[in-house]
Coordinates of C-alpha atoms in Angstrom, one line a residue:
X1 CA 0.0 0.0 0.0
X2 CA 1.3 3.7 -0.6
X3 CA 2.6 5.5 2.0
X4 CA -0.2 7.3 4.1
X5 CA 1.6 10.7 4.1
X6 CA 5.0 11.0 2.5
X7 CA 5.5 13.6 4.3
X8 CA 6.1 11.8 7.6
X9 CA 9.2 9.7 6.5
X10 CA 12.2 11.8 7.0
X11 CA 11.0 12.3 10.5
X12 CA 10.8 8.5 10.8
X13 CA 14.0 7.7 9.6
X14 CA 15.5 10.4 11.5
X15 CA 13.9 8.4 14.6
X16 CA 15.7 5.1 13.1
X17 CA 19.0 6.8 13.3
X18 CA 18.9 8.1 16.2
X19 CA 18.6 5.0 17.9
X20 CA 21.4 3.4 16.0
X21 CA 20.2 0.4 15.6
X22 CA 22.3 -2.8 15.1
X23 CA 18.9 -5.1 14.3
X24 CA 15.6 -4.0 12.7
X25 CA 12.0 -5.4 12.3
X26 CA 9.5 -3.9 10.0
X27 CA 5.9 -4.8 10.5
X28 CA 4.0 -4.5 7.5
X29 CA 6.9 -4.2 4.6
X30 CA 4.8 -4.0 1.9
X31 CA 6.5 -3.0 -1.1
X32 CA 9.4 -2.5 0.7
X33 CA 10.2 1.4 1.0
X34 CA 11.4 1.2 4.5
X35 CA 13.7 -1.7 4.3
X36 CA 15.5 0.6 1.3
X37 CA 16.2 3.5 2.9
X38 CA 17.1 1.5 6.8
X39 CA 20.0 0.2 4.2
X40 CA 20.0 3.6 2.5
X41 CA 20.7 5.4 5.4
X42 CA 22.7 3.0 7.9
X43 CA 25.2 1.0 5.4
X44 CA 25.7 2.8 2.3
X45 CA 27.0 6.0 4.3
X46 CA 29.8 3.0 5.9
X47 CA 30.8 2.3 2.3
X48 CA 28.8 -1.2 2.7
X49 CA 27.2 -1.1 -0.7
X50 CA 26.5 -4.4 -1.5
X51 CA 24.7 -7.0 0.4
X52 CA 27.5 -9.3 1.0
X53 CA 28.8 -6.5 3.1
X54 CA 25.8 -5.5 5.0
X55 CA 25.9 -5.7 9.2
X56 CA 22.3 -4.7 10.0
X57 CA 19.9 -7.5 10.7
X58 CA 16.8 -6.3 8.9
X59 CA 13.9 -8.5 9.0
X60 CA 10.3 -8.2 7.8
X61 CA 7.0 -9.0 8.6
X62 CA 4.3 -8.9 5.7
X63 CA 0.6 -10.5 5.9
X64 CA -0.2 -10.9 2.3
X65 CA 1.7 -12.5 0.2
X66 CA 0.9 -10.8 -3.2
X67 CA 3.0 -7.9 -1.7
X68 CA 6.7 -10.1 -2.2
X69 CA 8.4 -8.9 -5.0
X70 CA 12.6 -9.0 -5.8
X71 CA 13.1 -6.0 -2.9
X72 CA 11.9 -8.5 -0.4
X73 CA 14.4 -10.5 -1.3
X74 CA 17.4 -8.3 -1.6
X75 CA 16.7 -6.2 1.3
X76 CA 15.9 -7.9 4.1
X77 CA 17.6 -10.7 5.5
X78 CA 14.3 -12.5 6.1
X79 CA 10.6 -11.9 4.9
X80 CA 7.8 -13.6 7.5
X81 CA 4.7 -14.1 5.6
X82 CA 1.8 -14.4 8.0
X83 CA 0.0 -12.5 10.3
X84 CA 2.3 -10.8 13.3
X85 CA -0.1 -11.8 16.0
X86 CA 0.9 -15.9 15.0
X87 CA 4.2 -14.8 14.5
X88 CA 5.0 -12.8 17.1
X89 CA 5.9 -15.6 19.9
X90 CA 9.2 -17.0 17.8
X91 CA 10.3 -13.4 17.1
X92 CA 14.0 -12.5 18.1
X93 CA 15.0 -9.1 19.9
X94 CA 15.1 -6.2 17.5
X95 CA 16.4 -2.7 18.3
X96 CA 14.0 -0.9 16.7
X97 CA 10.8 -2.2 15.7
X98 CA 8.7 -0.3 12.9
X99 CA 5.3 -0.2 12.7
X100 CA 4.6 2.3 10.1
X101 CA 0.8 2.6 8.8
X102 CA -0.2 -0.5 10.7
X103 CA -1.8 0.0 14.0
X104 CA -5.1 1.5 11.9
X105 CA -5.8 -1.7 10.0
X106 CA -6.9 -3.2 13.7
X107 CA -9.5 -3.2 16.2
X108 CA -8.3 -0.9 19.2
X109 CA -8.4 -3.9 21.4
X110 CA -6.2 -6.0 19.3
X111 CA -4.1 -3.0 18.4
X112 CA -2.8 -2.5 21.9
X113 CA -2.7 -6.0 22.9
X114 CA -0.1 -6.4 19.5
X115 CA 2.0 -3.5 21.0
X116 CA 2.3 -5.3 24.1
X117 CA 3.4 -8.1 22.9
X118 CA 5.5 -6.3 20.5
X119 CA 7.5 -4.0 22.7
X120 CA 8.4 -7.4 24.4
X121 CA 10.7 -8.0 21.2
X122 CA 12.0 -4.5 21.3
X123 CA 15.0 -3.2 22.5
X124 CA 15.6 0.4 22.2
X125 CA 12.3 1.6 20.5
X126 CA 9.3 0.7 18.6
X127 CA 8.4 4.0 15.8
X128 CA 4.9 4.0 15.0
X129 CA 3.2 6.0 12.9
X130 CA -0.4 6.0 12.1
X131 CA -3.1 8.9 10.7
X132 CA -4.2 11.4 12.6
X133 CA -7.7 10.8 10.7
X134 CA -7.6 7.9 8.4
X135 CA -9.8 7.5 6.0
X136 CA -12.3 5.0 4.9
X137 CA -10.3 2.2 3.1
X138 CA -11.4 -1.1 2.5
X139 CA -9.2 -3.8 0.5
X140 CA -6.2 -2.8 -1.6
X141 CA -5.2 -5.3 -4.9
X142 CA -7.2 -8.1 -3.0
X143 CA -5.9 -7.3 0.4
X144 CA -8.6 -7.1 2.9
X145 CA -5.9 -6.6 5.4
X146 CA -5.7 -2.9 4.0
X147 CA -9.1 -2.0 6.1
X148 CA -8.7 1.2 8.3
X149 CA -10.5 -0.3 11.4
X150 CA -9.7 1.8 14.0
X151 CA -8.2 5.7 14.7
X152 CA -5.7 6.3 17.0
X153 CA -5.0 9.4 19.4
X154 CA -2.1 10.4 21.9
X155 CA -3.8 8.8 24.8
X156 CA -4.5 5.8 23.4
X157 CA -0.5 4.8 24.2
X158 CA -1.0 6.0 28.2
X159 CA -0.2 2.1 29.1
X160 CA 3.4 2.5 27.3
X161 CA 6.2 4.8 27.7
X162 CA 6.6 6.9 24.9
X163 CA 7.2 10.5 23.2
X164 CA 5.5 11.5 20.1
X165 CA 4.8 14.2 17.4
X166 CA 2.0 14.9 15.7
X167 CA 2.4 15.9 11.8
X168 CA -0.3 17.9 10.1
X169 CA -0.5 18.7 6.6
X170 CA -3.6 21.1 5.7
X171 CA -6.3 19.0 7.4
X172 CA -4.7 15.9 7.6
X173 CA -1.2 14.2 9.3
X174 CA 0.0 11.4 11.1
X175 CA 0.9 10.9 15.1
X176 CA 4.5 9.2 14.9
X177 CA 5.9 7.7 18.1
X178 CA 8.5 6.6 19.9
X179 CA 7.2 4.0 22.2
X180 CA 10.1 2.3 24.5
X181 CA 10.9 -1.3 26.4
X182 CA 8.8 -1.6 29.4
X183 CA 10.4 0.2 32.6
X184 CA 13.4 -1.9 34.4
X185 CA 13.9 1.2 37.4
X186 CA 12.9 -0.4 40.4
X187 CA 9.7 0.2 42.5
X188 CA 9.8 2.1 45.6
X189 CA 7.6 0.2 48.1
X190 CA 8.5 2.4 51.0
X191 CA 7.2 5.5 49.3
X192 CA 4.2 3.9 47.1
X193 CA 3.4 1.5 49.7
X194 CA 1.8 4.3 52.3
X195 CA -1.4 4.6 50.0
X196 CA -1.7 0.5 50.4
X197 CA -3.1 1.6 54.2
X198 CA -6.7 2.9 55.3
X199 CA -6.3 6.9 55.5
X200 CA -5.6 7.5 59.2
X201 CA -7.8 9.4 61.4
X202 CA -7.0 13.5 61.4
X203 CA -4.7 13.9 64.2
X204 CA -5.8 17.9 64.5
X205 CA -5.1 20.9 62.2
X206 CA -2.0 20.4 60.1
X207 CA 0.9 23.1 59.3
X208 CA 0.6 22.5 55.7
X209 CA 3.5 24.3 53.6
X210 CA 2.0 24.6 49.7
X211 CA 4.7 25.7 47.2
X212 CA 3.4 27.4 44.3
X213 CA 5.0 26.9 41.0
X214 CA 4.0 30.4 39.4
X215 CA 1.6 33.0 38.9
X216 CA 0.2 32.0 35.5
X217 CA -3.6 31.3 35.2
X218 CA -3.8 27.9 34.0
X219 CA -6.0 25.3 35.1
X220 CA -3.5 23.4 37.0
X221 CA -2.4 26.6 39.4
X222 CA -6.4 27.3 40.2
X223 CA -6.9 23.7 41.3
X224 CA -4.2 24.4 43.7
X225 CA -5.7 27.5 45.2
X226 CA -8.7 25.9 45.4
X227 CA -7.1 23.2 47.6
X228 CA -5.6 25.9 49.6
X229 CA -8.6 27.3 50.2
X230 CA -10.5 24.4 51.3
X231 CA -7.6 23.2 53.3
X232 CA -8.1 26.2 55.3
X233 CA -12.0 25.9 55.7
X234 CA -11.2 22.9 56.9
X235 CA -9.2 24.2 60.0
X236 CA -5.8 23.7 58.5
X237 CA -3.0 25.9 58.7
X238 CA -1.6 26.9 55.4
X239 CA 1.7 28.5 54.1
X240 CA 1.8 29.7 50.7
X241 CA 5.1 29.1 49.5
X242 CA 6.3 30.5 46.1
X243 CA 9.9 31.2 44.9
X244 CA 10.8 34.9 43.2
X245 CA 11.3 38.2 44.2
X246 CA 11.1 40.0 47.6
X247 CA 8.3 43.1 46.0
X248 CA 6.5 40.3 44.3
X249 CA 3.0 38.9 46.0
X250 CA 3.5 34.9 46.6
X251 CA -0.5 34.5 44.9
X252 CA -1.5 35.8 41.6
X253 CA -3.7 39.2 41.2
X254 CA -6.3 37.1 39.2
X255 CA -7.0 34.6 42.6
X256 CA -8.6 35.8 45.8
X257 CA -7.1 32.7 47.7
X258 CA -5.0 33.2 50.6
X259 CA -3.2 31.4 52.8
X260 CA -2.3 31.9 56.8
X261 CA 1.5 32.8 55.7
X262 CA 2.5 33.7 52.5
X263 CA 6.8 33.4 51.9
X264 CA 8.5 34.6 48.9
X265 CA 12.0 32.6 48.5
X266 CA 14.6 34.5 47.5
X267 CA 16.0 33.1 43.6
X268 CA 18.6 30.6 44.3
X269 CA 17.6 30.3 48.0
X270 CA 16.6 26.5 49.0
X271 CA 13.2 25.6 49.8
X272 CA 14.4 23.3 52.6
X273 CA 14.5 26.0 55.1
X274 CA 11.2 27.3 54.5
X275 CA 9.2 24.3 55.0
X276 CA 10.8 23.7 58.6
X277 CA 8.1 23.9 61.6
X278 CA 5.5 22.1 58.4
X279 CA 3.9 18.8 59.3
X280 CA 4.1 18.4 55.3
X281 CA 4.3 19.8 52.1
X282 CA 2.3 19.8 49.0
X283 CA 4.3 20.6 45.9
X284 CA 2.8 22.0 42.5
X285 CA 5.4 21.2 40.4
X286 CA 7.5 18.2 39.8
X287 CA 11.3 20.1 39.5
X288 CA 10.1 20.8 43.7
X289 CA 10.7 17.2 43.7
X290 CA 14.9 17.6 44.3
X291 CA 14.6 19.9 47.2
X292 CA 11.7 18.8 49.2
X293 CA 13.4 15.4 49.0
X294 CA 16.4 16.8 50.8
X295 CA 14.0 18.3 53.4
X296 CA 13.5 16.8 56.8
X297 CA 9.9 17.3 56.3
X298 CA 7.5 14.9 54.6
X299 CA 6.2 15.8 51.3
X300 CA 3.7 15.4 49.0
X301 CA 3.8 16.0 44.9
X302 CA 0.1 16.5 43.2
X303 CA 1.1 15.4 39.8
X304 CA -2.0 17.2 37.4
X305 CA -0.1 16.7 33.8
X306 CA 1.9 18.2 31.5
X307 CA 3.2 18.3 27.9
X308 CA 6.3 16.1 29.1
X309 CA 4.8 14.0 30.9
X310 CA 2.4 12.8 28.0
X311 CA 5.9 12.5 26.0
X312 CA 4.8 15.7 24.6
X313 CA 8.9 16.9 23.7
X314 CA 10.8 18.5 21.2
X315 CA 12.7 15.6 19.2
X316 CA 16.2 17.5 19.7
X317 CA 15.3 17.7 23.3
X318 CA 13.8 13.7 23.8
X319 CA 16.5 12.0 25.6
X320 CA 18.0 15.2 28.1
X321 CA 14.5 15.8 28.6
X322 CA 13.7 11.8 29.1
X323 CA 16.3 11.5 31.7
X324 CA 15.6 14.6 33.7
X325 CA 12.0 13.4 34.2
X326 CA 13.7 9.8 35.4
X327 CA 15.7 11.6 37.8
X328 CA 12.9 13.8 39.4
X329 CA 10.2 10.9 39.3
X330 CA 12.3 8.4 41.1
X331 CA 13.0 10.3 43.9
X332 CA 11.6 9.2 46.9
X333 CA 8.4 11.6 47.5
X334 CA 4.9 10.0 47.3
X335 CA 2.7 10.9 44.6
X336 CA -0.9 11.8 44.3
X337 CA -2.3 11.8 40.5
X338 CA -5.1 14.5 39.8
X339 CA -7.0 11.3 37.3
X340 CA -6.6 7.7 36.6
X341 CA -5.3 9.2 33.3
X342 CA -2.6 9.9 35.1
X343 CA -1.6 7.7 37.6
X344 CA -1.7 5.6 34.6
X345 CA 0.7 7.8 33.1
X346 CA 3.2 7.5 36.5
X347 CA 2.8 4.2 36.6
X348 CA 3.9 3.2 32.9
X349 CA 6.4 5.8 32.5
X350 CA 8.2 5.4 36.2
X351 CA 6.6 2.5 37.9
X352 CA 5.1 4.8 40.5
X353 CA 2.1 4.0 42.5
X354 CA -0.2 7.5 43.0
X355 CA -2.9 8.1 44.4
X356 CA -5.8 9.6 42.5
X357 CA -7.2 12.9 43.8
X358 CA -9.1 14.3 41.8
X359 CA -9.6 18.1 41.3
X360 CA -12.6 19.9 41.8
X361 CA -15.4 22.4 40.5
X362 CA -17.1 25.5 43.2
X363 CA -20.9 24.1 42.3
X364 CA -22.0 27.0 44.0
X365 CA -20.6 29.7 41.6
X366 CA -20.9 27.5 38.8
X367 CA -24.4 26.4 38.7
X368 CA -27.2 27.0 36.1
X369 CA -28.9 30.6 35.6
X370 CA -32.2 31.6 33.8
X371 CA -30.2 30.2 30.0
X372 CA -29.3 32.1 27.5
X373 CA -31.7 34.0 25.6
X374 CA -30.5 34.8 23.0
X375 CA -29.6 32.9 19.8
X376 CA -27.6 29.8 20.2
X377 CA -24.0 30.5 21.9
X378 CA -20.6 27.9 21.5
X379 CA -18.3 29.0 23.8
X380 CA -14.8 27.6 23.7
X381 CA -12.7 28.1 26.6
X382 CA -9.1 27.4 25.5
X383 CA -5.1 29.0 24.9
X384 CA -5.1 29.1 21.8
X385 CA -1.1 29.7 21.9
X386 CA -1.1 26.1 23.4
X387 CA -1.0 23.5 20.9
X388 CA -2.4 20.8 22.4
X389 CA -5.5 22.8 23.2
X390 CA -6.2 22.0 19.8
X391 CA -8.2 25.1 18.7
X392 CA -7.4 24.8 15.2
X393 CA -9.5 21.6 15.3
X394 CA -12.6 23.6 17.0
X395 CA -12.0 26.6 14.3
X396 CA -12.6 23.9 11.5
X397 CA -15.5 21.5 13.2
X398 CA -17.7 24.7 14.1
X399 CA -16.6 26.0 10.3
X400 CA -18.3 22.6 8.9
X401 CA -21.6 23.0 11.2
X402 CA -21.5 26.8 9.8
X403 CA -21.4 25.5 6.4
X404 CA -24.0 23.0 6.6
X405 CA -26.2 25.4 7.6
X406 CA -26.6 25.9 11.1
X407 CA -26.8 29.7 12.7
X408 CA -25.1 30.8 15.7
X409 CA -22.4 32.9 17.4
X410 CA -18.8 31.6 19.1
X411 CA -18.0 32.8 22.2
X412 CA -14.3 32.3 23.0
X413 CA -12.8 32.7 26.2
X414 CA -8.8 32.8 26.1
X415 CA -5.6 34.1 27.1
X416 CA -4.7 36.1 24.1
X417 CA -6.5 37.6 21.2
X418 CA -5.8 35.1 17.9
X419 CA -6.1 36.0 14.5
X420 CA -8.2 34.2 13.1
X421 CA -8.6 34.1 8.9
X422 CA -11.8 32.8 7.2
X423 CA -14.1 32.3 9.8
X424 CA -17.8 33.1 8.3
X425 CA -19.8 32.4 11.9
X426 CA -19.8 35.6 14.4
X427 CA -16.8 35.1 16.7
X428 CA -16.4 37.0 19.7
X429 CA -13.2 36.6 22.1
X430 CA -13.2 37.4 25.9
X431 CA -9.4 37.9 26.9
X432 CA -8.7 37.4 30.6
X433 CA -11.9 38.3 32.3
X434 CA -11.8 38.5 35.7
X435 CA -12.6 34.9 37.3
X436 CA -15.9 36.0 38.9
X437 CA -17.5 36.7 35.5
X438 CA -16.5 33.2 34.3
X439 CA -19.3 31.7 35.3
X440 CA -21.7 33.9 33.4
X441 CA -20.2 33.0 30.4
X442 CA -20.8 29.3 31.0
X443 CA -24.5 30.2 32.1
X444 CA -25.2 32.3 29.0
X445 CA -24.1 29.6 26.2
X446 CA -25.4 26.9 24.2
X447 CA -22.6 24.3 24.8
X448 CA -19.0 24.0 25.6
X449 CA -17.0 22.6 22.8
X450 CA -13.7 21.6 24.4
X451 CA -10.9 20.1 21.7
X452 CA -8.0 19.4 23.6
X453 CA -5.5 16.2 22.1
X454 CA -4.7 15.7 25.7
X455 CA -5.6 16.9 29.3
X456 CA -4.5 15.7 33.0
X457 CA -8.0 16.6 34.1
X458 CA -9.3 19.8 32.0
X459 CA -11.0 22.1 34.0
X460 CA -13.7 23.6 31.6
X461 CA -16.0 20.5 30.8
X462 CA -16.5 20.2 34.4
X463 CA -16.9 23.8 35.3
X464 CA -19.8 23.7 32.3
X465 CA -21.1 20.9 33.3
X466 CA -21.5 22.3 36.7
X467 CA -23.4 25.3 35.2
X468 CA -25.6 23.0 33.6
X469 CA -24.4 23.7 30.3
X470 CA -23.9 20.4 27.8
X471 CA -20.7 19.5 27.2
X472 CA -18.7 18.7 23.7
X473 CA -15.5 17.4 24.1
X474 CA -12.6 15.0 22.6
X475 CA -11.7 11.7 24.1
X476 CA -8.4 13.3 25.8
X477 CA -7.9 11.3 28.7
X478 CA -8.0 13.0 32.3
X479 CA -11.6 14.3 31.3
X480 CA -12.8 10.3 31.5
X481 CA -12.2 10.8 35.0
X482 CA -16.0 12.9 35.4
X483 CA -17.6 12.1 31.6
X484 CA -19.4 9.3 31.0
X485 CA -19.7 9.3 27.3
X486 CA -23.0 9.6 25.8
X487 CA -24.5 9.8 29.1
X488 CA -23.7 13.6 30.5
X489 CA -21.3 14.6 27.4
X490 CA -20.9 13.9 23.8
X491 CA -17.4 13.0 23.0
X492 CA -15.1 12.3 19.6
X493 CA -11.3 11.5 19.1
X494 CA -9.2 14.3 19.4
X495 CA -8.9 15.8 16.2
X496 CA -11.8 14.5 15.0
X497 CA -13.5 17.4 13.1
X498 CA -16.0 15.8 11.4
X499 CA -17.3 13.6 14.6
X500 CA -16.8 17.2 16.9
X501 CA -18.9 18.8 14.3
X502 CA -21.6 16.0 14.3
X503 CA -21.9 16.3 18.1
X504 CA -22.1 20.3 17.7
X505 CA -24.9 20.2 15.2
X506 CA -26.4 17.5 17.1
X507 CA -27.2 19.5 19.9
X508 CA -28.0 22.7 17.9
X509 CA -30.9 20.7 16.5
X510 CA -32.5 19.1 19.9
X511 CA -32.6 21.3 22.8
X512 CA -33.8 18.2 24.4
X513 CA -30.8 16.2 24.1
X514 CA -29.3 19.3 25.6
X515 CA -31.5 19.7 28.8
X516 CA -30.8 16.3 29.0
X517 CA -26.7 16.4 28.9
X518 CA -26.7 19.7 31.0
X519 CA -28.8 17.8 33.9
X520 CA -26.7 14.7 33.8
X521 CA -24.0 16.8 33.8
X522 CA -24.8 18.9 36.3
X523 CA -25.2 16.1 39.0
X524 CA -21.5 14.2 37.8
X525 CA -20.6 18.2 38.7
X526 CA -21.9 17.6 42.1
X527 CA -19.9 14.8 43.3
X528 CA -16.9 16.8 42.2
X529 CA -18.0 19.7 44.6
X530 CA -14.5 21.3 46.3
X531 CA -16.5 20.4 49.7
X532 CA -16.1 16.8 48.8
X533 CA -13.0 16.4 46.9
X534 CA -10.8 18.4 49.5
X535 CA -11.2 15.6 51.8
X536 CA -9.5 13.4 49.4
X537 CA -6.5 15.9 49.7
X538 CA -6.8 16.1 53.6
X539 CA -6.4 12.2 53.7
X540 CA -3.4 12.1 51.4
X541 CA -1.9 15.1 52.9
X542 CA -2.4 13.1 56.8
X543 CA -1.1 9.9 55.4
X544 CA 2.3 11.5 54.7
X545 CA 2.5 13.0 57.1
X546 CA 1.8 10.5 60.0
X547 CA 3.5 7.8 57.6
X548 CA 6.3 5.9 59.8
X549 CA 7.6 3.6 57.1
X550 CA 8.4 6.0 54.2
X551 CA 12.5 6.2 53.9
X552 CA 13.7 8.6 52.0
X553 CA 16.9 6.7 50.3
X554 CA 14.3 3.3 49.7

């Protein structure tokens, strides 16, 4: 079959020779493309011209036979004919496995079950590519192996360890991957092993020390406010730790949270000696980790995402980056994930054991006014100078429901003004209201369309769901963690634009499929209430700190 994007293949074999690779399996040769240039680019520039002289193993795996032809045979150093699943027990070790335009011709639950069983055979990487949004494809030259049967997004590959990039060209592209062997760093039983015990009993108010990793508004920074704040209504003592300069406020002018003590740490000071007279700290960022660790105090790090995590990294940057995340990640500080998503993520990535503590939504301030009356309202709430926000997707989804005929205005809610070229639907932007006027904007729209490829937890679903607005939003992980699909939100892949612009026009059409969504919604909102999620903090927070087994060098 031809290539799915020609595009993508310099960036694939720049992956390949990177890892250097002394053996080679390529799943799904075809006609043989990648077996040419593996020899094109890791023998020929060695003088090895001619077979006789070649020193890379480079096997293949092909399921229909009517694809052999002469470059089989003069390429690789084997050809299996037959179906990888069969196959895949005798395998040998490979350094790099390719699986290039594969992974959509399967069901997603055979898919990932092959990729386990793959990875087992790998020994530096497997480099996957597959479309971002394939499209319908049945047989190829007789080959009903050639069916696109499934479509594949970022979070799909949480159970692995991996870094990608996704490639877009106009409206289409390809994800390509690096996913690696399964962890071999050890686990750290002493550390992980506190959240195998019943939450103790709240010995009294706490000194809780909460370091602050900036002053940005971002989703991640109000959640920990908001756990400050609670903390505090719940009789604890909190100190608002934050590291910058002595005329500088330690909380952000956008956030009305306050804390009992508020420290600015002078640049290049260490945090060790501002924690001291703490029962425990909470950190907000994981590059705390290094210093807290040295600390005689307990801490604890509320992991809520981020692009580097999700292997989200430059390609020049992939293996400094890699190892600095190691380094941080193993040290021996217990972790509390903000999803499943992303204890999922800890787990696969640094075999850490977190707990999941969720974040939460203020049902009081959000919560459903008279509705909007005026014509129907999409309001996206979103950074547009954030990629994996993926805005461009909700530009081009609510173009399509525009163009087949549906009437209404955008609202966008954002950090910055963006330019925005072509757009025939009204389009208003909101740039950094104050945070008590949020609300109104959720009460006064139609429905949230929320695009992200990937999200920790992503605030804005919930906070619209909680204000009884119904809920659009892409399959992008932490957001499983409150939507139950179909039920009180309609979802589609990430970068779906024509299933986001189904749902959208879906709900323009039946306002009772809306009333429907925003009620569901609304109570899944509830059970996220800041009252009742704070006290899944407070036990996490107690645990670590009356914890007598953790050792810091375990």
């Amino acid at each position: 079959m031809p290539s799915s994007y020609y595009q993508v293949i310099p960036h694939i074999m720049g992956k390949v020779q990177a890892e250097a690779p002394r053996s080679i399996l390529d799943v799904g040769a075809g006609f043989g493309k990648y077996g040419v240039l593996c020899r094109e680019l890791l023998e020929l520039p060695h003088a090895r011209y001619h077979k006789a002289q070649w020193q890379i193993r480079l096997d293949g795996v092909e399921v229909f036979p009517g694809y052999q032809n002469p470059i089989h045979d003069y390429v690789y150093d084997r050809v299996y004919y037959g179906d990888i699943r069969t196959l895949c027990p005798g395998l040998q070790q490979y350094d790099v496995v390719l699986l290039i335009d594969v992974l959509e011709h399967f069901p997603k639950d055979e898919g990932l079950e092959l990729l386990h069983r793959l990875v087992q055979h790998t020994g530096r990487a497997m480099i996957i590519s597959t479309p971002v949004c394939p499209a319908p494809q049945g047989s190829y030259l007789g080959n009903q192996h050639e069916a696109h049967l499934s479509r594949w997004s970022i979070v799909d590959f949480a159970e692995f360890d991996f870094t990608y990039q996704t490639l877009m060209f106009g409206g289409e592209g390809a994800h390509v991957l690096n996913l690696y062997p399964g962890t071999s760093r050890p686990p750290r039983p002493a550390v992980d092993g506190i959240w195998q015990t019943e939450p103790p009993v709240v010995p009294g108010p706490l000194v809780i020390g909460c370091v602050l990793p900036h002053r940005g508004l971002t989703g991640g920074l109000k959640s920990l406010l908001e756990q400050v704040r609670h903390l505090r209504r719940r009789g604890h003592r909190v100190r608002a730790i934050r590291r910058g300069g002595s005329d500088e406020p330690v909380f952000p002018a956008w956030s009305d949270v306050r804390a009992d003590e508020e420290v600015m740490v002078p640049p290049g000071r260490p945090l060790a000696g501002y924690v001291e007279g703490c029962d425990v700290v909470l950190a907000g960022w994981y590059e705390q980790l290094l210093e807290l660790e040295a600390s005689r105090v307990p801490a604890l790090y509320w992991e809520q995402g981020h692009g580097g995590l999700l292997g989200d990294i430059h390609p020049v940057e992939v293996d400094r980056v890699r190892s600095y995340l190691v380094h941080h990640y193993s040290l021996p500080v217990p972790l509390a994930a903000v999803s499943p998503f992303v204890a999922t993520l800890l787990h696969s990535r640094y075999n850490r054991h977190a707990r999941v503590v969720p974040a939460g939504v203020d049902t009081t301030r959000f919560c459903p006014g008279a509705g909007p009356s005026h014509e129907p309202t999409v309001l996206l709430v979103a950074n547009p100078s954030l990629a994996f926000k993926g805005c461009e997707v909700a530009l081009k989804a609510l173009q399509r429901v525009w163009d087949a005929g549906h009437r209404f205005r955008v609202t966008w809610v954002c950090h910055t003004r963006l330019q925005v070229v072509g757009a025939r639907y009204p389009l208003e932007f909101v740039v950094n209201p104050p945070q008590g006027e949020l609300p109104g904007w959720y009460q006064n729209s139609h429905l949230l369309l929320f695009t992200s490829w990937y999200e920790g937890f992503g605030l804005p679903p919930l906070e619209a769901m909680a204000a009884g607005v119904p809920v659009v939003t892409t399959r992008c992980g932490g957001v499983l963690a409150y939507v139950e699909p179909g039920v009180n939100a309609l979802l589609a892949e990430p970068g779906d634009v024509v299933g986001l612009s189904r749902a959208v026009a879906h709900l323009l059409e039946n306002p009772g499929t809306r009333e429907a969504l925003a009620a569901r919604g609304r109570q899944a909102a509830l059970r996220f209430a800041w009252e009742s999620v704070v006290q899944q903090m407070e036990n996490a927070l107690v645990t670590v700190a009356t914890a007598t087994g953790t050792e810091k060098g375990a």
